[in-house]
Amino acid sequence: MECALQLATQTHHPALSRFPTGRSTQLEALVSSVRASLSLRIEETDEVTPIVASQLRSFLSARELLNQTQRQPNAHRYQRHALYRDEAGEFTIFALIWLPGQETPIHGHMAWSAMGLYAGELNLTHYEIFGTRAGQMHLKQISEADIREGDVNSVTGDINDIHRIRNTSCKPAISIHVCGMDVAAESQSLNILFPQ
Ligand SMILES: [Fe+2]
């Protein structure tokens, strides 16, 4: 009931929509935890990412973290739901919903990012730039791992941290992502795409 009330409030006051898809006590606690982790940062570096990832891990078993809206899939592509946009633009939290077979393009990030698996299984593949030929960049796969519920990973804002996430399982999956920049709801500004 409290979440429904918040959703209605956010709808009528978009300027206050730091929780654009609803809020829960557990989500508010995650926001506080991320903010506390960032306060430990000495400089604007990627060193904070594993700290945020470690904090994120403790919320992956919080069953009340997401409401039904934030768990909705999209039949055509993996679905991103914005959970929180920091007032100062320091970080954004998303839930990503993956139906079987859905995947990202091969990409890098413009900012640090911590990821935790909330439900299901996903596959995380990393690549490196192998070389260029005739002006075309060529990539080589360097690692592949299945990630399971409760697992966390961190990605630096280094352009060379190139990866792809896929749901190669036969069940839906949900991942939670904290990234170190402000990302609007439909924006792909976090991602730098590479040739497939
Ligand atoms: Fe990514």
Short mmCIF file of C-alpha atoms and ligand atoms in Angstrom, two decimals:
data_model
loop_
_atom_site.label_atom_id
_atom_site.label_comp_id
_atom_site.label_asym_id
_atom_site.label_seq_id
_atom_site.Cartn_x
_atom_site.Cartn_y
_atom_site.Cartn_z
CA MET A 1 0.00 0.00 0.00
CA GLU A 2 2.83 2.35 0.86
CA CYS A 3 4.50 1.70 -2.52
CA ALA A 4 1.27 2.40 -4.41
CA LEU A 5 0.89 5.69 -2.59
CA GLN A 6 4.46 6.65 -3.47
CA LEU A 7 3.93 5.75 -7.13
CA ALA A 8 0.93 8.04 -7.30
CA THR A 9 2.86 10.83 -5.60
CA GLN A 10 5.77 10.47 -8.03
CA THR A 11 3.45 10.54 -11.02
CA HIS A 12 1.99 13.86 -9.99
CA HIS A 13 5.29 15.45 -9.01
CA PRO A 14 7.88 14.43 -11.62
CA ALA A 15 10.44 16.87 -10.19
CA LEU A 16 10.55 14.67 -7.09
CA SER A 17 10.97 11.43 -9.01
CA ARG A 18 14.29 10.31 -7.70
CA PHE A 19 12.50 6.96 -7.23
CA PRO A 20 10.76 7.01 -10.63
CA THR A 21 9.19 3.55 -10.40
CA GLY A 22 8.38 3.41 -6.69
CA ARG A 23 10.26 3.05 -3.45
CA SER A 24 10.56 0.52 -0.66
CA THR A 25 12.31 0.54 2.69
CA GLN A 26 14.90 -1.85 1.30
CA LEU A 27 15.54 0.31 -1.77
CA GLU A 28 15.97 3.35 0.45
CA ALA A 29 18.46 1.36 2.52
CA LEU A 30 20.38 0.41 -0.65
CA VAL A 31 20.54 4.07 -1.66
CA SER A 32 21.90 4.99 1.79
CA SER A 33 24.44 2.19 1.56
CA VAL A 34 25.70 3.31 -1.86
CA ARG A 35 25.93 6.89 -0.64
CA ALA A 36 27.94 5.76 2.39
CA SER A 37 30.29 3.79 0.13
CA LEU A 38 30.85 6.83 -2.09
CA SER A 39 31.71 8.91 0.94
CA LEU A 40 34.72 6.61 1.47
CA ARG A 41 36.11 7.58 -1.92
CA ILE A 42 39.32 9.55 -1.81
CA GLU A 43 39.37 10.63 -5.44
CA GLU A 44 37.18 10.29 -8.51
CA THR A 45 38.50 6.82 -9.29
CA ASP A 46 37.15 3.36 -9.92
CA GLU A 47 38.40 2.14 -6.54
CA VAL A 48 34.96 2.62 -5.05
CA THR A 49 33.35 0.09 -7.39
CA PRO A 50 34.17 -3.10 -5.45
CA ILE A 51 33.02 -1.38 -2.25
CA VAL A 52 29.66 -0.59 -3.82
CA ALA A 53 29.49 -4.15 -5.20
CA SER A 54 30.12 -5.55 -1.74
CA GLN A 55 27.33 -3.40 -0.29
CA LEU A 56 25.02 -4.40 -3.13
CA ARG A 57 25.53 -8.09 -2.34
CA SER A 58 23.74 -7.77 0.99
CA PHE A 59 20.57 -6.52 -0.78
CA LEU A 60 20.32 -9.36 -3.30
CA SER A 61 18.25 -11.49 -0.95
CA ALA A 62 15.95 -8.59 0.00
CA ARG A 63 12.69 -9.89 -1.46
CA GLU A 64 10.84 -6.59 -0.90
CA LEU A 65 13.46 -4.56 -2.77
CA LEU A 66 11.46 -4.47 -6.04
CA ASN A 67 7.78 -3.92 -6.66
CA GLN A 68 5.81 -5.55 -9.49
CA THR A 69 6.38 -2.61 -11.86
CA GLN A 70 10.13 -2.92 -11.38
CA ARG A 71 10.00 -6.64 -12.27
CA GLN A 72 8.14 -6.28 -15.57
CA PRO A 73 9.91 -7.80 -18.58
CA ASN A 74 9.75 -6.68 -22.21
CA ALA A 75 9.16 -9.35 -24.83
CA HIS A 76 11.41 -7.57 -27.36
CA ARG A 77 14.56 -6.71 -25.43
CA TYR A 78 15.95 -6.77 -21.93
CA GLN A 79 14.08 -4.21 -19.87
CA ARG A 80 15.70 -1.52 -17.77
CA HIS A 81 13.77 0.04 -14.89
CA ALA A 82 15.28 3.08 -13.18
CA LEU A 83 15.07 2.58 -9.41
CA TYR A 84 16.87 5.70 -8.18
CA ARG A 85 18.55 8.76 -9.69
CA ASP A 86 20.81 10.54 -7.25
CA GLU A 87 19.96 14.19 -6.70
CA ALA A 88 23.57 15.26 -7.29
CA GLY A 89 23.90 13.01 -10.34
CA GLU A 90 26.58 10.86 -8.72
CA PHE A 91 24.93 7.51 -9.34
CA THR A 92 21.89 5.74 -10.76
CA ILE A 93 20.39 2.40 -9.72
CA PHE A 94 18.59 0.14 -12.19
CA ALA A 95 16.84 -3.20 -12.25
CA LEU A 96 17.35 -5.10 -15.49
CA ILE A 97 14.87 -7.82 -16.43
CA TRP A 98 16.11 -10.55 -18.76
CA LEU A 99 13.91 -13.06 -20.51
CA PRO A 100 15.64 -16.19 -21.86
CA GLY A 101 17.75 -15.34 -24.92
CA GLN A 102 17.89 -11.57 -24.25
CA GLU A 103 21.31 -9.92 -24.28
CA THR A 104 23.18 -6.64 -24.40
CA PRO A 105 25.34 -5.59 -27.32
CA ILE A 106 29.09 -5.86 -26.71
CA HIS A 107 29.83 -2.67 -24.80
CA GLY A 108 31.97 -0.73 -22.36
CA HIS A 109 30.89 1.88 -19.84
CA MET A 110 31.39 5.62 -19.50
CA ALA A 111 31.48 5.23 -15.70
CA TRP A 112 32.09 2.62 -13.01
CA SER A 113 29.32 0.12 -12.50
CA ALA A 114 28.50 -2.55 -9.93
CA MET A 115 26.14 -5.38 -10.78
CA GLY A 116 24.43 -7.99 -8.60
CA LEU A 117 22.22 -10.88 -9.57
CA TYR A 118 18.88 -10.72 -7.78
CA ALA A 119 17.19 -13.70 -9.45
CA GLY A 120 18.03 -16.35 -12.03
CA GLU A 121 21.30 -16.80 -13.93
CA LEU A 122 23.18 -14.72 -16.49
CA ASN A 123 26.29 -15.14 -18.59
CA LEU A 124 29.01 -12.50 -18.52
CA THR A 125 31.58 -12.52 -21.32
CA HIS A 126 34.59 -10.22 -21.48
CA TYR A 127 36.50 -9.19 -24.61
CA GLU A 128 39.66 -7.33 -25.49
CA ILE A 129 40.62 -5.41 -28.61
CA PHE A 130 42.60 -7.83 -30.77
CA GLY A 131 43.52 -5.34 -33.44
CA THR A 132 42.18 -3.37 -36.34
CA ARG A 133 42.05 -4.37 -39.97
CA ALA A 134 40.83 -2.20 -42.84
CA GLY A 135 39.60 0.31 -40.30
CA GLN A 136 37.52 -2.33 -38.50
CA MET A 137 38.11 -3.11 -34.83
CA HIS A 138 38.39 -6.80 -34.01
CA LEU A 139 37.59 -8.22 -30.57
CA LYS A 140 38.73 -11.43 -28.91
CA GLN A 141 36.82 -13.18 -26.14
CA ILE A 142 39.00 -13.45 -23.03
CA SER A 143 36.65 -14.88 -20.40
CA GLU A 144 33.16 -16.22 -19.91
CA ALA A 145 31.37 -16.98 -16.66
CA ASP A 146 27.90 -17.88 -15.46
CA ILE A 147 26.76 -15.61 -12.66
CA ARG A 148 24.14 -16.73 -10.20
CA GLU A 149 21.75 -15.29 -7.66
CA GLY A 150 23.74 -13.44 -4.99
CA ASP A 151 26.84 -12.93 -7.18
CA VAL A 152 28.25 -9.44 -7.73
CA ASN A 153 30.59 -8.03 -10.35
CA SER A 154 32.13 -4.64 -10.89
CA VAL A 155 33.07 -2.91 -14.11
CA THR A 156 35.48 -0.01 -14.31
CA GLY A 157 34.87 3.07 -16.40
CA ASP A 158 37.86 2.04 -18.53
CA ILE A 159 36.97 1.85 -22.22
CA ASN A 160 38.92 -1.43 -22.36
CA ASP A 161 36.57 -3.18 -19.91
CA ILE A 162 34.50 -4.63 -22.77
CA HIS A 163 31.73 -7.11 -22.05
CA ARG A 164 28.34 -8.55 -22.89
CA ILE A 165 25.62 -9.92 -20.61
CA ARG A 166 23.28 -12.66 -21.86
CA ASN A 167 20.52 -14.74 -20.40
CA THR A 168 21.50 -18.15 -21.74
CA SER A 169 19.27 -19.93 -19.22
CA CYS A 170 15.67 -21.01 -19.72
CA LYS A 171 14.29 -18.78 -16.92
CA PRO A 172 13.89 -15.02 -16.48
CA ALA A 173 16.64 -13.22 -14.56
CA ILE A 174 16.80 -9.94 -12.65
CA SER A 175 19.99 -7.97 -12.03
CA ILE A 176 20.55 -4.80 -10.01
CA HIS A 177 23.04 -2.24 -11.33
CA VAL A 178 24.58 0.79 -9.66
CA CYS A 179 26.47 3.07 -12.05
CA GLY A 180 28.54 6.14 -11.27
CA MET A 181 26.72 8.69 -13.37
CA ASP A 182 23.26 10.13 -13.91
CA VAL A 183 21.41 8.13 -16.56
CA ALA A 184 17.95 9.21 -17.68
CA ALA A 185 15.25 6.55 -17.98
CA GLU A 186 15.54 5.75 -21.69
CA SER A 187 19.08 7.01 -22.23
CA GLN A 188 21.92 4.70 -23.30
CA SER A 189 24.53 7.29 -22.35
CA LEU A 190 26.24 4.84 -19.97
CA ASN A 191 27.20 2.44 -22.76
CA ILE A 192 29.80 2.58 -25.53
CA LEU A 193 28.95 0.00 -28.18
CA PHE A 194 31.52 -2.13 -30.01
CA PRO A 195 31.22 -4.03 -33.30
CA GLN A 196 29.59 -7.43 -32.79
FE FE B 1 27.67 -3.41 -18.89
#
